[in-house]
Structure formats: structure tokens, C-alpha cells
Coordinates of C-alpha atoms and ligand atoms in Angstrom, one line a residue:
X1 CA 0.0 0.0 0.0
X2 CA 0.9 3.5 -0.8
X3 CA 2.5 5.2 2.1
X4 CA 0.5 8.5 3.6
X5 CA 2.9 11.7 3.8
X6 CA 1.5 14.9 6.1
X7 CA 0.0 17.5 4.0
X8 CA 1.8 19.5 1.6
X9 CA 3.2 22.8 3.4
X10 CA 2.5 21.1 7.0
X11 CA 5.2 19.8 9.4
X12 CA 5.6 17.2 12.6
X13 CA 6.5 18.4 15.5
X14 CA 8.9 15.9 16.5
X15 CA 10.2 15.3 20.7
X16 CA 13.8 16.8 19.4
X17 CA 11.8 20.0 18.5
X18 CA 9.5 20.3 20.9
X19 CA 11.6 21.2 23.5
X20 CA 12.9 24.7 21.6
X21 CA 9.3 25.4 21.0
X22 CA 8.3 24.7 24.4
X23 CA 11.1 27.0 25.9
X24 CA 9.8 29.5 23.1
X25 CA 6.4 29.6 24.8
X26 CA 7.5 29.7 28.2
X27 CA 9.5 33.2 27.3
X28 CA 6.4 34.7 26.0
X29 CA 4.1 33.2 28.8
X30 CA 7.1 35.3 31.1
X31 CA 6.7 38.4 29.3
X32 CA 3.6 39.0 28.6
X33 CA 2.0 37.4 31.8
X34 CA 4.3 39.9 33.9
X35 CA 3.2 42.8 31.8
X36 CA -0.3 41.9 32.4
X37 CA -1.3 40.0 29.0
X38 CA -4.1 37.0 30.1
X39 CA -3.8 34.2 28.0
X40 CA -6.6 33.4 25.8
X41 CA -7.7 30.2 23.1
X42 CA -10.3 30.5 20.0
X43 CA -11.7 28.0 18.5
X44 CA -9.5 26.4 15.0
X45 CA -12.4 27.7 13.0
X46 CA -14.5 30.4 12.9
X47 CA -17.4 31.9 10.8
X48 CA -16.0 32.5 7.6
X49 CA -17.9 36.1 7.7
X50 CA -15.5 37.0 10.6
X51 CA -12.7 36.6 8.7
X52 CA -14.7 38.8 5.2
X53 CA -15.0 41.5 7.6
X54 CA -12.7 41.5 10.1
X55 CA -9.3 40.9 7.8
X56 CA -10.8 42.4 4.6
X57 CA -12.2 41.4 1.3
X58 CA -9.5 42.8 -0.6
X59 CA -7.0 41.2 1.1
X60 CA -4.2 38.2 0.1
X61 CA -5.7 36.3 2.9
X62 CA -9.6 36.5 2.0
X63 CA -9.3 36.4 -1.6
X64 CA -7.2 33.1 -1.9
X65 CA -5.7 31.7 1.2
X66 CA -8.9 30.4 3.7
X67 CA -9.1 26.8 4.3
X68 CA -13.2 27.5 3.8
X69 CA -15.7 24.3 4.0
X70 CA -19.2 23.9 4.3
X71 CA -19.5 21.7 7.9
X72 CA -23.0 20.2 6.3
X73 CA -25.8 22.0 7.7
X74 CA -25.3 24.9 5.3
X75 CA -22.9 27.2 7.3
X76 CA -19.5 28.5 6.1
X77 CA -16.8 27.9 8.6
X78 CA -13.4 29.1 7.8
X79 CA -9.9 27.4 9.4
X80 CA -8.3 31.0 11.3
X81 CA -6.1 32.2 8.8
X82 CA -5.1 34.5 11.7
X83 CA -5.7 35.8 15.3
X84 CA -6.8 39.3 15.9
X85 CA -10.2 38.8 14.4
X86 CA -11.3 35.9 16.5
X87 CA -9.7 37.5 19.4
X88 CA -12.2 40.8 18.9
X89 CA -14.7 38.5 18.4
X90 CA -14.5 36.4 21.6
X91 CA -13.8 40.0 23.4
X92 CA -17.3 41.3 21.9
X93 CA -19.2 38.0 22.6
X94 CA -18.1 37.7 26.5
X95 CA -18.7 41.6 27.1
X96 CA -15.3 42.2 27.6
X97 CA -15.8 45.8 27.4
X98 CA -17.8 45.7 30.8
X99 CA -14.0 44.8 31.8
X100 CA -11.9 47.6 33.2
X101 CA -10.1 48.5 30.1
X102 CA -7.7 47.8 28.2
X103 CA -8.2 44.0 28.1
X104 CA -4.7 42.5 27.5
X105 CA -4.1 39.3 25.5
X106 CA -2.3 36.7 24.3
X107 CA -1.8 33.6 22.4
X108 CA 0.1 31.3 21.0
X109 CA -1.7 28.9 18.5
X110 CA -1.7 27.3 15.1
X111 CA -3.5 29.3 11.8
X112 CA -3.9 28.0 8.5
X113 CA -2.9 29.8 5.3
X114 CA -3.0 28.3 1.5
X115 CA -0.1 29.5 1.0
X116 CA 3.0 28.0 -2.0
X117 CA 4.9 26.5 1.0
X118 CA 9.2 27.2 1.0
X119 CA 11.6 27.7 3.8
X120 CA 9.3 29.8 6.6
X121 CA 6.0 29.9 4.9
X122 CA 3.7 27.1 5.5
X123 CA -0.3 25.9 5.3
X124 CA -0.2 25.4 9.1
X125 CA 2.0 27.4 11.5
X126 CA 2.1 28.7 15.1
X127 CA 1.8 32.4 15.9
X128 CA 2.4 34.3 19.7
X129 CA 0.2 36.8 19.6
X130 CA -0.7 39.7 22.0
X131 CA -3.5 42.5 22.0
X132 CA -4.4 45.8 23.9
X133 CA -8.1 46.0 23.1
X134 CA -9.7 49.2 24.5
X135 CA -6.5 51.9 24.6
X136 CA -6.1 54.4 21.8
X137 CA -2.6 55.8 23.4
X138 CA 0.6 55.5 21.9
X139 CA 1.8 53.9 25.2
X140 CA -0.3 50.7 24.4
X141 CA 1.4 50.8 20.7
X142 CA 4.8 50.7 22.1
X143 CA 4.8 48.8 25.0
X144 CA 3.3 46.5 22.6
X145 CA 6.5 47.2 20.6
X146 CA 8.8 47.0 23.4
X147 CA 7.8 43.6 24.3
X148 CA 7.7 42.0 20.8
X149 CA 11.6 43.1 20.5
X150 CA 11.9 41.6 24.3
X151 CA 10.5 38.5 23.3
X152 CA 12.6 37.9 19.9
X153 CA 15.9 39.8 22.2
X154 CA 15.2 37.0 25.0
X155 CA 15.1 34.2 22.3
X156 CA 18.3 35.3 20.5
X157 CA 16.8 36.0 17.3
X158 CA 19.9 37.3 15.5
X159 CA 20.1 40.6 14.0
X160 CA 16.4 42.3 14.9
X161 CA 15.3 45.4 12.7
X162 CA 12.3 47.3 13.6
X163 CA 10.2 48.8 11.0
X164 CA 7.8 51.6 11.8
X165 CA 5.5 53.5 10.0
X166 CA 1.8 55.1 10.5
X167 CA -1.2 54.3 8.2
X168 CA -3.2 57.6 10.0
X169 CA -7.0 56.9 10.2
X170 CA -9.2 55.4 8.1
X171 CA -10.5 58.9 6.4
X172 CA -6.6 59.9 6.3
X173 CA -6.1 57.0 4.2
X174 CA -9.5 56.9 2.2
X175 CA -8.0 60.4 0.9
X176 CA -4.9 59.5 0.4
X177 CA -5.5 56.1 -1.6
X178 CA -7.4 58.5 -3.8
X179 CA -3.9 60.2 -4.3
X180 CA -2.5 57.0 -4.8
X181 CA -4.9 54.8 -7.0
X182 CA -4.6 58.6 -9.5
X183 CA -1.1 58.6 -9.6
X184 CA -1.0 54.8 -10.3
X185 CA -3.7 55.6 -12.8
X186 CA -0.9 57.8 -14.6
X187 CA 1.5 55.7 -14.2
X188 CA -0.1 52.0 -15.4
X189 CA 2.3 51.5 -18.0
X190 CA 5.0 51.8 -15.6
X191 CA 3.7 49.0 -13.4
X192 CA 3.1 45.2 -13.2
X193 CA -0.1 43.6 -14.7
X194 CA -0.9 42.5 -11.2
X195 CA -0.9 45.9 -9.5
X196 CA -3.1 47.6 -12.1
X197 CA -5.5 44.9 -11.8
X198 CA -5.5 46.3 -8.2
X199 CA -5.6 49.8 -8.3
X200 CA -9.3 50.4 -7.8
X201 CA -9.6 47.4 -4.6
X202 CA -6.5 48.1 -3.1
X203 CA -4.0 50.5 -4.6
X204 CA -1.8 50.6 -1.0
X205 CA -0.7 47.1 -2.0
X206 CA 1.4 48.4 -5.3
X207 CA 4.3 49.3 -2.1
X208 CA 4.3 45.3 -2.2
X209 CA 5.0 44.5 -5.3
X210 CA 8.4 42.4 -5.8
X211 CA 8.5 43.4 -9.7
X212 CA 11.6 45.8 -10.3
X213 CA 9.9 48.5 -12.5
X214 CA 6.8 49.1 -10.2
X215 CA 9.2 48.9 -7.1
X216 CA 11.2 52.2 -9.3
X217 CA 7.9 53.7 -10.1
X218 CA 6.8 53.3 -6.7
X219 CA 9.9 55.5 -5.6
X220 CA 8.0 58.5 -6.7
X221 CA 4.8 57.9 -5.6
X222 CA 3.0 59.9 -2.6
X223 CA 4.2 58.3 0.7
X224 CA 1.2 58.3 3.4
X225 CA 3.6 59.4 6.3
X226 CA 4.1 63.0 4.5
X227 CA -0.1 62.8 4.4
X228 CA -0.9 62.6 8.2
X229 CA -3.4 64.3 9.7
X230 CA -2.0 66.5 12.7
X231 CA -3.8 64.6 15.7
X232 CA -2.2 61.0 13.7
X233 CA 1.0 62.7 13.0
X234 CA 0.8 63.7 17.1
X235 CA -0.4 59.7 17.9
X236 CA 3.2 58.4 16.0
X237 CA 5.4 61.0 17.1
X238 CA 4.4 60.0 20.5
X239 CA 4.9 56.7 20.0
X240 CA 8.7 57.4 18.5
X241 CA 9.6 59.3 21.7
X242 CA 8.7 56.1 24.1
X243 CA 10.5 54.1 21.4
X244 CA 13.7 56.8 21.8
X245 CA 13.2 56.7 25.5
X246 CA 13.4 53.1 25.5
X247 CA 16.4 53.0 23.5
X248 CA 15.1 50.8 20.7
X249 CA 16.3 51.4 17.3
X250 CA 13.7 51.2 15.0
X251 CA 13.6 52.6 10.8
X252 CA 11.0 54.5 9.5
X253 CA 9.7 52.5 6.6
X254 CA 7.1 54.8 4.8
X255 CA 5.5 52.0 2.5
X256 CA 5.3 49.5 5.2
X257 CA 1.7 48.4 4.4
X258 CA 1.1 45.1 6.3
X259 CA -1.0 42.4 4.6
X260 CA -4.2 43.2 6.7
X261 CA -6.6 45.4 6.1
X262 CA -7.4 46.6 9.6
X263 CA -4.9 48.4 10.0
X264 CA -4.8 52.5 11.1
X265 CA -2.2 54.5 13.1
X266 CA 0.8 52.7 13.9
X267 CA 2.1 50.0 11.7
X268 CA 5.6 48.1 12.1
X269 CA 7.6 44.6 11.7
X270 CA 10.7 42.9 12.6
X271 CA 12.4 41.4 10.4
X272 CA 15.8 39.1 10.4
X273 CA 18.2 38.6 8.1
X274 CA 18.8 35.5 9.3
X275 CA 15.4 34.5 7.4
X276 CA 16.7 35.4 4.2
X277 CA 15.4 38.0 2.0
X278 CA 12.2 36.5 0.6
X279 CA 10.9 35.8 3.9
X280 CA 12.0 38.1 6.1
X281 CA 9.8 39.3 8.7
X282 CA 9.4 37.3 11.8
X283 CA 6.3 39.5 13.2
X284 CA 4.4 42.3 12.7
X285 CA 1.6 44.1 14.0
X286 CA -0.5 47.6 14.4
X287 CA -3.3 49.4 15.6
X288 CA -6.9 48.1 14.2
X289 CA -9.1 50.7 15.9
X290 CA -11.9 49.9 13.5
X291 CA -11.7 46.3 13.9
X292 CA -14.3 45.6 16.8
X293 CA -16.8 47.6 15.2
X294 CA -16.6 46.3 11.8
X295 CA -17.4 43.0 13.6
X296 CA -20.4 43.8 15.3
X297 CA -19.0 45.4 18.7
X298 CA -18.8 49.1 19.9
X299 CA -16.2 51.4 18.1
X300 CA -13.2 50.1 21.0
X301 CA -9.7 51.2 19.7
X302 CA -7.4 48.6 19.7
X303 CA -3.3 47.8 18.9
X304 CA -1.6 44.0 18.4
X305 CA 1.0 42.1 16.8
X306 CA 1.5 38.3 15.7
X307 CA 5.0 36.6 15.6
X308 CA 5.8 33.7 13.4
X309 CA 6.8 30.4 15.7
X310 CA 8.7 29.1 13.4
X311 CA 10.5 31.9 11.7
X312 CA 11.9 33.0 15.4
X313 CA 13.1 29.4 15.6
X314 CA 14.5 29.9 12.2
X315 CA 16.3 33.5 12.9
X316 CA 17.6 32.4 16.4
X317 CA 20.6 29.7 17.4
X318 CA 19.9 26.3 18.3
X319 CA 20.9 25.6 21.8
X320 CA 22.3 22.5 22.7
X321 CA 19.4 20.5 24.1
X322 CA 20.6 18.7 26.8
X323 CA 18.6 15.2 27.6
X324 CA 16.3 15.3 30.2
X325 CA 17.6 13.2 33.5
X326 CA 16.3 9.9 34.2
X327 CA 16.7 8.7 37.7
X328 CA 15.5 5.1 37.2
X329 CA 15.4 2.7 35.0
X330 CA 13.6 -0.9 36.1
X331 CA 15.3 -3.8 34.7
X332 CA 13.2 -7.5 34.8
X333 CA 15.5 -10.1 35.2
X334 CA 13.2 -13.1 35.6
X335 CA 9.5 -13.5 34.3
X336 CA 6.7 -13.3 36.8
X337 CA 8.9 -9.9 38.2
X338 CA 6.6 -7.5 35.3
X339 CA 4.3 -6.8 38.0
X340 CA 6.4 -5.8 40.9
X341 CA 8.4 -3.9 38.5
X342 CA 5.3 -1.9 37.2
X343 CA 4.6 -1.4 40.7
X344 CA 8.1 0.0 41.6
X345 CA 8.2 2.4 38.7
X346 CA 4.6 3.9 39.1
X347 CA 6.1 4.3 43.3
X348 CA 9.0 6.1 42.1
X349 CA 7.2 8.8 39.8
X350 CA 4.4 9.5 42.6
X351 CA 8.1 10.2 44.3
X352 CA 9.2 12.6 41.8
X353 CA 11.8 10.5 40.2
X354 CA 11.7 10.6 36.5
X355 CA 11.6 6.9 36.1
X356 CA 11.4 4.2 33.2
X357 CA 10.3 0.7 32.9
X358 CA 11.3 -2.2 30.3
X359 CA 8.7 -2.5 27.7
X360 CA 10.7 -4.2 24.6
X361 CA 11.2 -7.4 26.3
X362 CA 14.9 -7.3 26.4
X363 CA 17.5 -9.5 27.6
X364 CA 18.9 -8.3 30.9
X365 CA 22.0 -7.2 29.4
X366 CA 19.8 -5.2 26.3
X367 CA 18.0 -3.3 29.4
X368 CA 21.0 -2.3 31.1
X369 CA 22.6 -1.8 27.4
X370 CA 18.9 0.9 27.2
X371 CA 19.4 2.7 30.7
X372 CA 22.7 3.8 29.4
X373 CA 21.6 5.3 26.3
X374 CA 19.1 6.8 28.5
X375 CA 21.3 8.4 31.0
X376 CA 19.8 6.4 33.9
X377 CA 21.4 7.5 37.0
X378 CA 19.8 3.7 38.5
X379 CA 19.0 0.6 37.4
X380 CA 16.7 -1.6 39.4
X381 CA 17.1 -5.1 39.2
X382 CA 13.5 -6.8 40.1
X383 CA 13.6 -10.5 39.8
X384 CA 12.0 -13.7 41.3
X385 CA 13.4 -13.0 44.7
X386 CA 12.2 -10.4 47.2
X387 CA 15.6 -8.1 46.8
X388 CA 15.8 -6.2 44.3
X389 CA 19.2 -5.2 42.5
X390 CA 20.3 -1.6 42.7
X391 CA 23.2 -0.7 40.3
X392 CA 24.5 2.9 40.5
X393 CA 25.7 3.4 36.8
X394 CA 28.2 5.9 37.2
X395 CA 30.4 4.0 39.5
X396 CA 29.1 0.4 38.6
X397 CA 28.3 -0.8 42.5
X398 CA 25.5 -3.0 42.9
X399 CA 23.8 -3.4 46.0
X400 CA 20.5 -5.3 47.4
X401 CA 17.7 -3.6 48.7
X402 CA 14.6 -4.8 49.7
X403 CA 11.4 -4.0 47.5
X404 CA 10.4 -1.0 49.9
X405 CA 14.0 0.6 50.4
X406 CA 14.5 0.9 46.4
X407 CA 12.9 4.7 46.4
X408 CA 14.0 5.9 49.3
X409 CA 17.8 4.6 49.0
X410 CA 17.3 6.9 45.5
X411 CA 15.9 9.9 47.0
X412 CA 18.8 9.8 50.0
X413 CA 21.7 9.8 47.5
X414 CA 19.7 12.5 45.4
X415 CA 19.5 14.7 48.1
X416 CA 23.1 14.3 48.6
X417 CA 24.4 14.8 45.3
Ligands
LIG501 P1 0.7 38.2 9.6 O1 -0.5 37.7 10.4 O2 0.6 38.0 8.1 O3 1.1 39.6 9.9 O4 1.9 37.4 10.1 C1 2.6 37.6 11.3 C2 3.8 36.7 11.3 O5 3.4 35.3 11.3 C3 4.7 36.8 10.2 O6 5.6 37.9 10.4 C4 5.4 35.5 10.1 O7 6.4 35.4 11.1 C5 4.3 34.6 10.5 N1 3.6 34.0 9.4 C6 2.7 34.5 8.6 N2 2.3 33.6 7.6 C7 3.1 32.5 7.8 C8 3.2 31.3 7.1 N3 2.4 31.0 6.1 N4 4.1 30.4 7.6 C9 4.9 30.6 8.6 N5 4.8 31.8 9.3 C10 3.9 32.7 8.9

């Protein structure tokens, strides 16, 4: 029979990986938990009309990346391509705002993109995630900011770069997009086939564009940032003192335009070059004040970011993982002993030992031959008789305990060591 592979653009997560990831997580549960971010958990899928409004029609992401099915009783569910919008709606549906506000959160789950899978883009990845719903200050968007660089700083993820820019507000930019989609409209001969086709649904997106000629047209082209209306040119210069203040070096990146379309105010990404060019940005985020209410809630100004998993495993160095400890292995040496040595194994757990028990059905020399491989500090010897072998594999002594004086003899020369 055929052999079944995983998915195209998915991955295992093997035990050798795991335990990077796992250190990954507990660094962001640290940071964010002591800066007052509550952990929170959506469901894998979501109305697929969350995801039309909340992330845009016009965007990448709605227009051909949802994992969309019908679950059978005529209702379009949608794998999360992302976080924010499920998190604004979970903070809608519970009330949140009846909260003392902001409501801080964060998560770390998996999201699901149809994506053309390479080297740090896949169909199913894990994002850390954290939002400051109900805050319009600039001190929400860069503590956000400060934390992100904390997080990827406290991981090692070689050579940060910060990214900053502001989109202004949504009538800001609904004037200036005007600007934009006429100058593109003078310009379409200048610019890929792709980007015209655009101009009219999202002309912002033409700042994207990987094609050489549009990226030299683009040069020219009205920059947002010079468009700002004074109270959103006041919002981000506020923002760029707490960065200075906080010593983090950050570029201003006028056509930074972030894939969502959410987005108003402040707007930024890190990137690594550690990545590689074509896939550079670890995480990115910005403030989505119109979110909530596009959604169904109370106009609720709100600021996030969402960091790739995998690309900070990518852009940071790979520690040497060093094996967990086990304290005991037990060895049967005679048949009829499987019971006592089940027994002595589950004892020594409930006693905090990390302990492991044959279940190959070795030969007494292939278990002892398998508690070295493991590391076992002990082996315990359980045969027919009621001693039970205790050999100390450092050092090679063996000596004979009875069956009850196995854990404790453990523990004693534990607490020693
Ligand atoms: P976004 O939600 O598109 O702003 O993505 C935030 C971060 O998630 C990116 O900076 C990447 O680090 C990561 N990311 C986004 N899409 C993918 C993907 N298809 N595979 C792996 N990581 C991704």
C-alpha cells in the first residue's frame, strides 16, 4: 500500500523540537504574563464572515488563502487564517468591554494559510500573539513594541530590525488612496499587470509589489507618512519618543503596508536577516481601531502584533538540548517480576523520580545496554526473589535492597548529590 505523507506545506512536531518550542512559549508566557497579558484560546475555525469582515475582502488572505468548508448544515466555517479577528470577536461576545479596560491578551496557537509552501511559509504554523483591546494611546502601541523586540531579544533571534510606519485613520487614508490609485492611474504603464488589476480594490498594496519596475515607479509615488493628519502625526510621534526613550532602534519605513486590512495608526515589523530575503519578517503588527466595530462590537480602539513560531526558531541559534535526567530505570530479570516492576516504577514517579520501565522485552544485558543510552542514574534489578538489585551506573556498584527501600535509598543519595 501507498505510504500517507502529512500535507503539503505542514510539518511534525517531533520530541527533538518540541523542547525549543516549548522553551519558546514559556518566554512569552514570562513576558507578557508579567506585563499583564491573560492568555486566551479560539476555536480552530471560525465563521468565515468574521474573517470577510474582520481581515478584509480585498486582502491576500480572503481572496485566496482560507481553508473555507461547508460543515453540512449549510454554514460557512473558515480554518483562522489569523488571530486578531477571532480574538475581537471572543472580546465582543463575552462583554469584555464591561472589563476595566484595556483588556490585555495573548496567544500562541496554530493558523492555517494556502499558501505556496518554502523555507518559513507554511499551510499550518504557530503564531504568539498579543493585543491591547480598549486603549487608543501610543503607550499601548509601544509597549506592545517593546515587548515583541523583548521576546525575539530574550530568544536570541539574530540581527532584529524594527520597521515603523503610520497608516493615520481610516478617512486619512481613504484620501490619500485616492492620491495614490490617481497617480498609479498615470502611471499604469510603468507598473506590473498585477498591480493595475489592483488599483481600484487596493491600490496601498502596489508598495508590495516584488516586480523591479513598479518597485522604481513606486519610488515617486506619494508616501502616506508626508499625508498625516496632525492629531495621527501627534499619535506616531508619540509613539517614536517612548520608542527613543526606551532605547530601541527602529527605521521609519514609509510604504510599510502590512497584509491586513485593519490596520490605522501605527504599523511596524521585525524582520531578520537571518530568514533570508524572501521571507523576512518574523512578526508584525499595528493598531486596528476599527476592527471591533466592523465585527459587530462598539467602536473600541485597539493595537496587536502576531509573531511567526517558526520563523523565530529559524532566525535564532539552536541551543544544545541537553537530555532530560532519568533517575531510574527498572530492569526484569526473571518473568513473573513485570508486576512488581510496574509497581516499583509507578512508586518512584508518585516520588518525583523521572523513572522508566522495560517495555521491549529485552534481555537483561539489552535493558541495562537501554538505561545507558538513556542516562539512567539507577537501574533496578526486580527479579523472582524479594531483593531487588540496585546498580548505580556511574560507578558500577551494585547493591540489594529490599522492595520498599528501592525509592527511598534513590531519593537519600539524590539529596546528597
Ligand atoms: P501576519 O499575520 O501575516 O502579519 O503574520 C505575522 C507573522 O506570522 C509573520 O511575520 C510570520 O512570522 C508569521 N507567518 C505568517 N504567515 C506565515 C506562514 N504561512 N508560515 C509561517 N509563518 C507565517
Amino acid at each position: 500500500m501507498s505510504v500517507i505523507q502529512a500535507p503539503r506545506g505542514t510539518f511534525d512536531v517531533l520530541p527533538a523540537d518540541a523542547a525549543r518550542r516549548s522553551a519558546l512559549e514559556a518566554h512569552a508566557a514570562r513576558i507578557l504574563e508579567a506585563a499583564g497579558y491573560g492568555r486566551i484560546e479560539t476555536p480552530t475555525f471560525e465563521a468565515t464572515e468574521l474573517f470577510r469582515r474582520g481581515v478584509g475582502e480585498a486582502t491576500d488572505i480572503v481572496q485566496k488563502e482560507m481553508y473555507t468548508f461547508d460543515d453540512g448544515g449549510g454554514r460557512s466555517l473558515t480554518l483562522r487564517p489569523e488571530g486578531t479577528a477571532p480574538v475581537c470577536r471572543a472580546y465582543v461576545e463575552h462583554g469584555m468591554h464591561k472589563l476595566p479596560q484595556p483588556v490585555k491578551l495573548w496567544y500562541l496557537s496554530s493558523f492555517f494559510r494556502a499558501e505556496a509552501p518554502q523555507r518559513g511559509r507554511y499551510r499550518q504554523f504557530w503564531q504568539i500573539g498579543a493585543e491591547v483591546i480598549g486603549s487608543a494611546t501610543a503607550e499601548s502601541d509601544a509597549e506592545l513594541i517593546l515587548l515583541l523586540a523583548e521576546l525575539l531579544e530574550s530568544f536570541g533571534v539574530r540581527e532584529p530590525r524594527l520597521l515603523l510606519s503610520s497608516l493615520g485613520t481610516p478617512e486619512t487614508r481613504a484620501e490619500y488612496r485616492e492620491e495614490l490609485a490617481a497617480f498609479l492611474r498615470t502611471h499604469r504603464d510603468s507598473l506590473a499587470p498585477e498591480v493595475v488589476a489592483r488599483i481600484e480594490l487596493n491600490p496601498l498594496r502596489a508598495f508590495d509589489a516584488k516586480d523591479p519596475i513598479t518597485q522604481e515607479t513606486m519610488r515617486s509615488a506619494p508616501k502616506l507618512l508626508d499625508r498625516l493628519s496632525p492629531d495621527d502625526a501627534e499619535h506616531f510621534q508619540h509613539v517614536r519618543n517612548l520608542l527613543d526613550d526606551a532605547e530601541l532602534r527602529y527605521e521609519l519605513e514609509p510604504t510599510l503596508v502590512r497584509g491586513l486590512d485593519y490596520y490605522a495608526r501605527t504599523v511596524y515589523e521585525f524582520t531578520s536577516e537571518a530568514l533570508g530575503a524572501a521571507q523576512s519578517t518574523v512578526g508584525g503588527g499595528g493598531r486596528y481601531d476599527g476592527l471591533i466595530e466592523q465585527i459587530g462590537g462598539r467602536p473600541t480602539p485597539a493595537s496587536g502584533w502576531a509573531a511567526g513560531v517558526e520563523r523565530i526558531l529559524l532566525a535564532s541559534p539552536e541551543p544544545p538540548v541537553a537530555p532530560r535526567p532519568v533517575d531510574l530505570f527498572v530492569a526484569i530479570a526473571a518473568p513473573g517480576a513485570e508486576r512488581a516492576g510496574f509497581h516499583l516504577v509507578s512508586e518512584a514517579r508518585r516520588a518525583g523520580l523521572s523513572s522508566q520501565l522495560e517495555l521491549a522485552g529485552r534481555s537483561l544485558k539489552g535493558q541495562l545496554k537501554q538505561a545507558d543510552r538513556l542516562g539512567a542514574r539507577y537501574v533496578a534489578i526486580v527479579g523472582s526473589d524479594s531483593e531487588v538489585g540496585l546498580k548505580q551506573m556511574d560507578t558500577g556498584e551494585q547493591t540489594n535492597h529490599q522492595y520498599d527501600a528501592v525509592i527511598p535509598t534513590i531519593l537519600r543519595s539524590s539529596r546528597l548529590a
